[in-house]
mmCIF file of C-alpha atoms in Angstrom:
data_model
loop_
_atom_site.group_PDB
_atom_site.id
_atom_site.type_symbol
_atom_site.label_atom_id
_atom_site.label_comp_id
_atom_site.label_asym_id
_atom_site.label_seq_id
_atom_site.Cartn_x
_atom_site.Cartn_y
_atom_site.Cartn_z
ATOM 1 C CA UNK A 1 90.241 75.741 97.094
ATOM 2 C CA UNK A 2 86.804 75.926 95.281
ATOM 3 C CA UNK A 3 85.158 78.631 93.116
ATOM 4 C CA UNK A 4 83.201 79.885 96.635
ATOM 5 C CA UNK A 5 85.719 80.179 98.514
ATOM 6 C CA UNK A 6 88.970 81.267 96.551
ATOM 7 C CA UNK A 7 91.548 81.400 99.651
ATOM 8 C CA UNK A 8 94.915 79.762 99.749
ATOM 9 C CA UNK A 9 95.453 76.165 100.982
ATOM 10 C CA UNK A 10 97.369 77.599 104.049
ATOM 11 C CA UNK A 11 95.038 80.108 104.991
ATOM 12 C CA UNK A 12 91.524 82.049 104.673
ATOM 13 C CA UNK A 13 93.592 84.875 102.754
ATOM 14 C CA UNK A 14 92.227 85.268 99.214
ATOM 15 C CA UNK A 15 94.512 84.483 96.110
ATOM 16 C CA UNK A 16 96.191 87.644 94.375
ATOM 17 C CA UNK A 17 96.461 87.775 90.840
ATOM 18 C CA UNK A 18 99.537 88.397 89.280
ATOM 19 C CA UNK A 19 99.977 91.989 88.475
ATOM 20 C CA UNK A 20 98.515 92.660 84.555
ATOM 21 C CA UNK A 21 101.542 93.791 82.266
ATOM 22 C CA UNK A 22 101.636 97.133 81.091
ATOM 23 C CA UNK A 23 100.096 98.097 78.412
ATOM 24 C CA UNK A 24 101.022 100.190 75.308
ATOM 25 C CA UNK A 25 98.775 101.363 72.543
ATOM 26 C CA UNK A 26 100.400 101.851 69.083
ATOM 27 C CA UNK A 27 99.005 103.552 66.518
ATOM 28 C CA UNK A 28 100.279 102.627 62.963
ATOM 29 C CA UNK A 29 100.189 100.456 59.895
ATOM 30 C CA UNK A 30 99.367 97.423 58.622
ATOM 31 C CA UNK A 31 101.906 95.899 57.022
ATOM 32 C CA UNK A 32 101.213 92.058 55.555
ATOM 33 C CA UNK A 33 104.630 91.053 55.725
ATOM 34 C CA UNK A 34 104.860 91.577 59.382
ATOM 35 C CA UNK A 35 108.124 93.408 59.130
ATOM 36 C CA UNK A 36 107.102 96.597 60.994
ATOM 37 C CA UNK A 37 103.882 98.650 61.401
ATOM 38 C CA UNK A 38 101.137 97.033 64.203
ATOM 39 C CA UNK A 39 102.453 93.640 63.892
ATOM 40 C CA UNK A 40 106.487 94.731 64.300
ATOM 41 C CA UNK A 41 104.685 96.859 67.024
ATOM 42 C CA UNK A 42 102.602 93.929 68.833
ATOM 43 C CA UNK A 43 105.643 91.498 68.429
ATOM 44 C CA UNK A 44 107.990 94.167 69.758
ATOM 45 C CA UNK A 45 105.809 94.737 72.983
ATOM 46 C CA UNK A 46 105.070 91.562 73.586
ATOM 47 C CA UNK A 47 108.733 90.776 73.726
ATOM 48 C CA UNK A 48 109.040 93.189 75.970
ATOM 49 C CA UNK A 49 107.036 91.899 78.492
ATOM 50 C CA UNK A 50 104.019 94.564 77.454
ATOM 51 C CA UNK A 51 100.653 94.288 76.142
ATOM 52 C CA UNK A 52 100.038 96.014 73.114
ATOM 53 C CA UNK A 53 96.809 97.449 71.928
ATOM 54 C CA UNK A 54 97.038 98.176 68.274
ATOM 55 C CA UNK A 55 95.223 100.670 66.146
ATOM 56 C CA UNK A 56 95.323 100.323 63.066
ATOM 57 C CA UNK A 57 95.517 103.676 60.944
ATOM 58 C CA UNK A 58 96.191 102.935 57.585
ATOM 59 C CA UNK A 59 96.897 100.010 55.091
ATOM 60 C CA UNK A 60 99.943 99.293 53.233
ATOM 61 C CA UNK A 61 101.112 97.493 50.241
ATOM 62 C CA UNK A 62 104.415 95.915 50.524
ATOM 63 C CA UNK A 63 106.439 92.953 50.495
ATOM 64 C CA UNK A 64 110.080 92.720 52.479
ATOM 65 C CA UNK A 65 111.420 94.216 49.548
ATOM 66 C CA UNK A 66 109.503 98.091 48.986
ATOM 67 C CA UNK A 67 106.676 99.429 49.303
ATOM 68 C CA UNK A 68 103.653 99.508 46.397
ATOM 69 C CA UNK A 69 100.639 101.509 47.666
ATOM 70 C CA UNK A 70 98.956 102.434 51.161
ATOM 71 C CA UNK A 71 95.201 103.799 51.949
ATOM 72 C CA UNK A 72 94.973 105.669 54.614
ATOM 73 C CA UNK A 73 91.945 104.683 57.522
ATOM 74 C CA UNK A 74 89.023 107.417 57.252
ATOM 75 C CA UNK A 75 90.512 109.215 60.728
ATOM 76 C CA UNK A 76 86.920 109.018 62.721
ATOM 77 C CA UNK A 77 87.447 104.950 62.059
ATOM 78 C CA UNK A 78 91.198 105.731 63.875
ATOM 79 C CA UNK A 79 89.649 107.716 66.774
ATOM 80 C CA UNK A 80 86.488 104.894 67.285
ATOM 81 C CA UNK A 81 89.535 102.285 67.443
ATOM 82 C CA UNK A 82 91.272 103.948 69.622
ATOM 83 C CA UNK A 83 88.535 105.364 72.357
ATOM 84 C CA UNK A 84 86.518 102.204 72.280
ATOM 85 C CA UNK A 85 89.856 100.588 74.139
ATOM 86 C CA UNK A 86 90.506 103.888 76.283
ATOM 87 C CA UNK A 87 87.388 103.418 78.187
ATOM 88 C CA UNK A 88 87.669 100.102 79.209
ATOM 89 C CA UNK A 89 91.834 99.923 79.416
ATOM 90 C CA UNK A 90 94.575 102.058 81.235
ATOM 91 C CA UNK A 91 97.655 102.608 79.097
ATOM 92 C CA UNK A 92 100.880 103.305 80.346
ATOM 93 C CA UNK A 93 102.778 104.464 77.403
ATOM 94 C CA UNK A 94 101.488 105.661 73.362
ATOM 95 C CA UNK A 95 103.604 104.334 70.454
ATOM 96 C CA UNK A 96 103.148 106.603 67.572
ATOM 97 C CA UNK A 97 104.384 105.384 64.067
ATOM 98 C CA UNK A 98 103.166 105.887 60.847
ATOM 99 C CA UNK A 99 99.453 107.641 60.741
ATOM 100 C CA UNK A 100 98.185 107.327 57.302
ATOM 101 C CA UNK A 101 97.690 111.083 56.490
ATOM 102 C CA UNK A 102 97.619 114.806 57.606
ATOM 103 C CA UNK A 103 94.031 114.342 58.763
ATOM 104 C CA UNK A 104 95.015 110.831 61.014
ATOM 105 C CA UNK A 105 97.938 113.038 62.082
ATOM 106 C CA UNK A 106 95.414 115.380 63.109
ATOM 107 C CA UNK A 107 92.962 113.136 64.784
ATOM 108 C CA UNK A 108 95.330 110.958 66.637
ATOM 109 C CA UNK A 109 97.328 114.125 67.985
ATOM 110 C CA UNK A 110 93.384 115.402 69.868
ATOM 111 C CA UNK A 111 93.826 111.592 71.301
ATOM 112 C CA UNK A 112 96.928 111.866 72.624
ATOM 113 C CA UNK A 113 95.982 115.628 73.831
ATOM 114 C CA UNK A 114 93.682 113.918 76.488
ATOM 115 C CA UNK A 115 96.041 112.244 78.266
ATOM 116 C CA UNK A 116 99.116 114.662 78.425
ATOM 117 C CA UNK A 117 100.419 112.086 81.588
ATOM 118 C CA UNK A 118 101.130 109.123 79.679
ATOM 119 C CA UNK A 119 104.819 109.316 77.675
ATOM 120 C CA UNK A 120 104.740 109.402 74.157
ATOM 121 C CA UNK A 121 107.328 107.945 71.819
ATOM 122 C CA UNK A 122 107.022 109.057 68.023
ATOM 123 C CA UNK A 123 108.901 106.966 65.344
ATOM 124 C CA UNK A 124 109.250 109.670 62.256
ATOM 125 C CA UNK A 125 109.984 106.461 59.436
ATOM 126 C CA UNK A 126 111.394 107.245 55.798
ATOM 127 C CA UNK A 127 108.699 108.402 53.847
ATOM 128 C CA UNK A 128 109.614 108.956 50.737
ATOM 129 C CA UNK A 129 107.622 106.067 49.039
ATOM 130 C CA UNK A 130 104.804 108.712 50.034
ATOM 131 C CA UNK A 131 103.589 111.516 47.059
ATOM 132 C CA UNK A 132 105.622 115.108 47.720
ATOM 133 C CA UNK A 133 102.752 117.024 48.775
ATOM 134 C CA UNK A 134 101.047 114.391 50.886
ATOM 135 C CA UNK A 135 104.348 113.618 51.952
ATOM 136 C CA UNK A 136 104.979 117.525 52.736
ATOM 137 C CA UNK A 137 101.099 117.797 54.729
ATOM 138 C CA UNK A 138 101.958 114.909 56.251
ATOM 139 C CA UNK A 139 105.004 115.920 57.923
ATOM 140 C CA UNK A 140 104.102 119.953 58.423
ATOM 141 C CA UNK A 141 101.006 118.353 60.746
ATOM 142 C CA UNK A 142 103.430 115.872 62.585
ATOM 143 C CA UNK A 143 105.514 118.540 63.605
ATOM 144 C CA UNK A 144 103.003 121.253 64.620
ATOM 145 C CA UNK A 145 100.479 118.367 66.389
ATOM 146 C CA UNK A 146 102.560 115.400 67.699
ATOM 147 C CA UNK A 147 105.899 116.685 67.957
ATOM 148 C CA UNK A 148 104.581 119.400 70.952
ATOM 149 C CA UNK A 149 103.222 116.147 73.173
ATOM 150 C CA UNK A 150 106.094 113.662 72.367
ATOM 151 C CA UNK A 151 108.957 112.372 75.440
ATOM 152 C CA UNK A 152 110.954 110.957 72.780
ATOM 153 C CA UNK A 153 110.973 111.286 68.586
ATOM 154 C CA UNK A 154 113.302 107.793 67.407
ATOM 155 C CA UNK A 155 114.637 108.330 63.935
ATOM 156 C CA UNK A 156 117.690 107.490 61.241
ATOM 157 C CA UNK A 157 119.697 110.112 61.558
ATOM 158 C CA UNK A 158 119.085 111.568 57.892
ATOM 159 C CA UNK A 159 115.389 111.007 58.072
ATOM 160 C CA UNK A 160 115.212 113.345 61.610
ATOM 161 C CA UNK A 161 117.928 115.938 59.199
ATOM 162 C CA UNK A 162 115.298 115.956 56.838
ATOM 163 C CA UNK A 163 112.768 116.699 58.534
ATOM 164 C CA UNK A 164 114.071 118.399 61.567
ATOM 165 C CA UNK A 165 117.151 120.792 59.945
ATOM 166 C CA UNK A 166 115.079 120.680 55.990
ATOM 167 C CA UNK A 167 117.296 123.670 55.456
ATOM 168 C CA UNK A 168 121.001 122.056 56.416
ATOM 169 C CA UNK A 169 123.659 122.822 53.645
ATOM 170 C CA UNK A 170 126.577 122.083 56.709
ATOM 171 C CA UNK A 171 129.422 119.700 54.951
ATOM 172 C CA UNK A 172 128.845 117.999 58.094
ATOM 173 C CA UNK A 173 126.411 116.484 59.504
ATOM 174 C CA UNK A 174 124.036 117.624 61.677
ATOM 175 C CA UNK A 175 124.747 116.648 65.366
ATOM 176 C CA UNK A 176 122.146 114.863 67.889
ATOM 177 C CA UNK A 177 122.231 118.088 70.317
ATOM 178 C CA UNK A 178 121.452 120.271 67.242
ATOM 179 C CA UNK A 179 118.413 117.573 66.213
ATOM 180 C CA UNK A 180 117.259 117.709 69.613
ATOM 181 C CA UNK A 181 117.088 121.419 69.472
ATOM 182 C CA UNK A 182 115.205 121.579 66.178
ATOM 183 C CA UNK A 183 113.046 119.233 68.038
ATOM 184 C CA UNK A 184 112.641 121.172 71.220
ATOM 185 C CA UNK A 185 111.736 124.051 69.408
ATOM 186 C CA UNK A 186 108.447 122.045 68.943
ATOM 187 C CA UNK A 187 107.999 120.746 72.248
ATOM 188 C CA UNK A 188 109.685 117.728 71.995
ATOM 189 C CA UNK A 189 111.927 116.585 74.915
ATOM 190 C CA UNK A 190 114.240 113.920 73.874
ATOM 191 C CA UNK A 191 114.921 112.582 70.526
ATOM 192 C CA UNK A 192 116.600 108.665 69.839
ATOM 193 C CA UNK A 193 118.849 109.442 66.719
ATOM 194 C CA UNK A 194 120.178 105.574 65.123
ATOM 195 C CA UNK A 195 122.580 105.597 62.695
ATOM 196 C CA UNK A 196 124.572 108.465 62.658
ATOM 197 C CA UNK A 197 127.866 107.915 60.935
ATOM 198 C CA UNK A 198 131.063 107.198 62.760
ATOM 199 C CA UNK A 199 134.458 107.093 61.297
ATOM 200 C CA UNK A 200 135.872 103.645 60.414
ATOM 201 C CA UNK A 201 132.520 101.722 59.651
ATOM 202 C CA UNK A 202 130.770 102.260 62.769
ATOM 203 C CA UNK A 203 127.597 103.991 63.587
ATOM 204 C CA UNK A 204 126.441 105.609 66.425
ATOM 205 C CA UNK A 205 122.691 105.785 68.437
ATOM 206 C CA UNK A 206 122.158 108.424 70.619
ATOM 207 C CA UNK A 207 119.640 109.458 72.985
ATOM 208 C CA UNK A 208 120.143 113.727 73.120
ATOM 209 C CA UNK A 209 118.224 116.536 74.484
ATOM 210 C CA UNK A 210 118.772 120.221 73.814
ATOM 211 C CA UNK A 211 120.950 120.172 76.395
ATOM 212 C CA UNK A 212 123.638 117.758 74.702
ATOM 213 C CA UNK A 213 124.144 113.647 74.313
ATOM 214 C CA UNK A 214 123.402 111.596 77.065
ATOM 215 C CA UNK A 215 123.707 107.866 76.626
ATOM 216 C CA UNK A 216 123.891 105.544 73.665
ATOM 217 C CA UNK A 217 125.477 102.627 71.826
ATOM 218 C CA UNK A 218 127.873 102.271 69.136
ATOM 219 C CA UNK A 219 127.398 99.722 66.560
ATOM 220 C CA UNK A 220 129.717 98.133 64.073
ATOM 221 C CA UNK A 221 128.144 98.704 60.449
ATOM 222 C CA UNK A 222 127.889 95.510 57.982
ATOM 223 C CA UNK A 223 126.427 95.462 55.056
ATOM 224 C CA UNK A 224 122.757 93.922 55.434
ATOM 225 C CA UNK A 225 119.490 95.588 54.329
ATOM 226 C CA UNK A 226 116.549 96.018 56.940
ATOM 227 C CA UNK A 227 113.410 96.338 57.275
ATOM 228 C CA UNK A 228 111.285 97.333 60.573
ATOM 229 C CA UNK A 229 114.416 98.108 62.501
ATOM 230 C CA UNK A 230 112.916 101.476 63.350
ATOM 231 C CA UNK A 231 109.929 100.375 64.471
ATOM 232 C CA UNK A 232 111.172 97.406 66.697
ATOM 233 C CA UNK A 233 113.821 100.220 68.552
ATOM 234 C CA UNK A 234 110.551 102.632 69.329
ATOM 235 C CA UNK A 235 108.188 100.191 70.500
ATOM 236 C CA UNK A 236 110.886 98.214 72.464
ATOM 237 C CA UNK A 237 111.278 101.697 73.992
ATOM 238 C CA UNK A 238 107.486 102.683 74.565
ATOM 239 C CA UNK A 239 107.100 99.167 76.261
ATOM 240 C CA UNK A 240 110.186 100.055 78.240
ATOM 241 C CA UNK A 241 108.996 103.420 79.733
ATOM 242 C CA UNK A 242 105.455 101.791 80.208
ATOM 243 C CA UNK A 243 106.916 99.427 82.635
ATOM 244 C CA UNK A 244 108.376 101.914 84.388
ATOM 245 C CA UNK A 245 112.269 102.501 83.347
ATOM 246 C CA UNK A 246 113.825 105.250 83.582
ATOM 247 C CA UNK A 247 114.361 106.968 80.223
ATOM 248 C CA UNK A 248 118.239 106.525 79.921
ATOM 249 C CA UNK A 249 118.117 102.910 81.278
ATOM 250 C CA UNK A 250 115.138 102.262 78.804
ATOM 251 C CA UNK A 251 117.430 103.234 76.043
ATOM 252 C CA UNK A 252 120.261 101.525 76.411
ATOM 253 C CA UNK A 253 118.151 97.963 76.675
ATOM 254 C CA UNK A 254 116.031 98.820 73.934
ATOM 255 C CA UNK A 255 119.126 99.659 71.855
ATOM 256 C CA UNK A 256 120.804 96.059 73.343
ATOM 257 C CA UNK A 257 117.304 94.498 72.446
ATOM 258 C CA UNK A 258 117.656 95.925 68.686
ATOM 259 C CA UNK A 259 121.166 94.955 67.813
ATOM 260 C CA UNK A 260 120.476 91.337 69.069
ATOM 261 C CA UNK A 261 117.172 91.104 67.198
ATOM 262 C CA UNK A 262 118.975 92.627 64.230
ATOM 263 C CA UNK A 263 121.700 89.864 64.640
ATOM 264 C CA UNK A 264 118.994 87.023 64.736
ATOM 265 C CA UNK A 265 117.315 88.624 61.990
ATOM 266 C CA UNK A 266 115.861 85.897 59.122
ATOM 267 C CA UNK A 267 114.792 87.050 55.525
ATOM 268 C CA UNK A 268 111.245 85.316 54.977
ATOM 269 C CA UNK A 269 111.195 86.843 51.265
ATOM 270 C CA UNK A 270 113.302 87.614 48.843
ATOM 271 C CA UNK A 271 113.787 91.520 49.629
ATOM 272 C CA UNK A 272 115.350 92.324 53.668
ATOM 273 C CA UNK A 273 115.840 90.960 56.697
ATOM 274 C CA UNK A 274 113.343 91.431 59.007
ATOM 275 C CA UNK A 275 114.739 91.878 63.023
ATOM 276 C CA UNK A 276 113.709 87.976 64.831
ATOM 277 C CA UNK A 277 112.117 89.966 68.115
ATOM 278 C CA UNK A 278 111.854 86.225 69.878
ATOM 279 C CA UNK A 279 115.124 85.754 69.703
ATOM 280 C CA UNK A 280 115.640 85.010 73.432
ATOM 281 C CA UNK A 281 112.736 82.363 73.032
ATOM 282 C CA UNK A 282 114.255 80.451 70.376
ATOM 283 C CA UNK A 283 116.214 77.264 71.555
ATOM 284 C CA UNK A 284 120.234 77.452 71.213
ATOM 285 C CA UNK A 285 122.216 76.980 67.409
ATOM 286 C CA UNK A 286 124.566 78.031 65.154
ATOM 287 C CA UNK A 287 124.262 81.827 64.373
ATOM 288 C CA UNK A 288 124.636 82.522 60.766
ATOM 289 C CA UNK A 289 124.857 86.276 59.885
ATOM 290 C CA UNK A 290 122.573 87.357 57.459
ATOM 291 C CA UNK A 291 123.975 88.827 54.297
ATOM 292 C CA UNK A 292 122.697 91.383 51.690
ATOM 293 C CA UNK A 293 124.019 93.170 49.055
ATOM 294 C CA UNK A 294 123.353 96.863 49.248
ATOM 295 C CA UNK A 295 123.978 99.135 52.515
ATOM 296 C CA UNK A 296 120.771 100.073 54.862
ATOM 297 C CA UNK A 297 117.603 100.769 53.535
ATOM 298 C CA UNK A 298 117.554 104.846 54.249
ATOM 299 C CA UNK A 299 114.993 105.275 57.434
ATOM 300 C CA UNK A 300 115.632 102.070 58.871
ATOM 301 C CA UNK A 301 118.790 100.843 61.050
ATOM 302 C CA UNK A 302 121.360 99.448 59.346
ATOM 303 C CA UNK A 303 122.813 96.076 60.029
ATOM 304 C CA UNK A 304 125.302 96.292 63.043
ATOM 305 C CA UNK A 305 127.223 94.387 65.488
ATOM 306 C CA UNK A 306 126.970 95.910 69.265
ATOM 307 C CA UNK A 307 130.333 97.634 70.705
ATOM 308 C CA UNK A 308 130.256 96.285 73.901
#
């Protein structure tokens, strides 16, 4: 075969190239210590057999440990990032995490509004390292703007409460069927709720419309601190549905992809663990189970072993 004539050694039939991977753009944070934001996102695709293209909409501050500060991206500098890769490149899925502000809610959301085809998953993380009112814009222009365009909102179970049900005074809590109909009051068709307390130590994830549950995974609680956990289930996800899957199916490997990166998970730092997404690509060894004092950062999924 030469560079004139690029046809099989068989035959005069020209060489196909491999079908491109599907690719995902995610719009969130930076975060330095690689534990979630764009580079838990890019990781998380990749993994996934995806290509991500990452826009970056604000900066923040942190080490594994807490967050410090964050500046949000002027939104126009969001929108430029973002529509300078939608004319070249066809997406097949949006990841929406963390957007910066009420504004980058706002200019993302007109993004997403021109192409109403492609799913959307939105991961609502724990904000409360965020100042009450900007905290309080921030979340009254997620619901009104991306909530109305999203397949699937992925969430700790308190943090969706919170925002979802602000006004539950229940001595029980809220169920996924009544999350997913605060959520479908807004347009949203499916929410991903992780976390949500089971009797005798064990957790529960599950994916719920209005309608009622309709798959998930229970996980065995232990007592480790994450990081990133959140982000790592939704982009798993987003790559998931961008390939193709079928929502349900999508689910249950993204939650099996979790819990395994969660068990693999290393602490770089001295504050969490952060989830080892190349797990699979590492070669064989001992596992040693990370340990923590301290239950689950709120917002983020807490250690677990999968119920098989």
């Amino acid at each position: 075969m030469t560079a004139d004539n690029p046809s099989t050694d068989t035959g005069n039939e020209p060489l196909q190239d491999p079908p491109a991977p599907a690719c995902v753009m995610s719009f969130n944070a930076s975060d330095a210590s690689g534990a979630g934001g764009v580079a838990g996102d890019v990781a998380t695709i990749a993994a996934m057999g995806a290509h991500a293209l990452p826009v970056v909409t604000s900066v923040v501050m942190r080490d594994t440990a807490e967050v410090f500060d964050h500046h949000a991206l002027d939104p126009e500098v969001v929108v430029e990032q973002a529509r300078s890769v939608l004319e070249d490149v066809t997406i097949a899925a949006w990841k929406v995490g963390y957007l910066g502000s009420a504004e980058g809610v706002s200019a993302v959301a007109e993004v997403l509004s021109d192409y109403p085809d492609v799913p959307l998953v939105a991961y609502m993380p724990n904000l409360s390292w965020v100042e009450e009112d900007e905290q309080q814009a921030y979340l009254d222009a997620f619901r009104e703007l991306v909530l109305p365009q999203t397949e699937v909102l992925v969430g700790n179970h308190q943090t969706l409460t919170d925002f979802l049900l602000p006004e539950w005074e229940n001595d029980r809590p809220a169920s996924p069927r009544e999350l997913a109909v605060a959520a479908a009051e807004h347009g949203t068709r499916f929410v991903l709720v992780t976390s949500v307390p089971l009797p005798d130590q064990f957790l529960d994830n599950v994916l719920a419309s209005a309608q009622g549950a309709i798959t998930g995974e229970k996980f065995e609680r232990f007592e480790v601190s994450f990081v990133g956990a959140g982000d790592t289930l939704s982009a798993a996800l987003a790559a998931l549905l961008a390939a193709g899957s079928e929502l349900h199916m999508a689910v249950g490997e993204s939650l099996a992809f979790l819990d395994q990166a969660l068990d693999a998970g290393f602490r770089p730092g001295m504050g969490n663990v952060i989830p080892d997404r190349f797990f699979w690509a590492l070669p064989p060894g001992e596992e040693e189970e990370p340990s923590a004092e301290g239950g689950p950062e709120e917002g983020e999924a807490p250690g677990s072993r999968h119920i098989h």
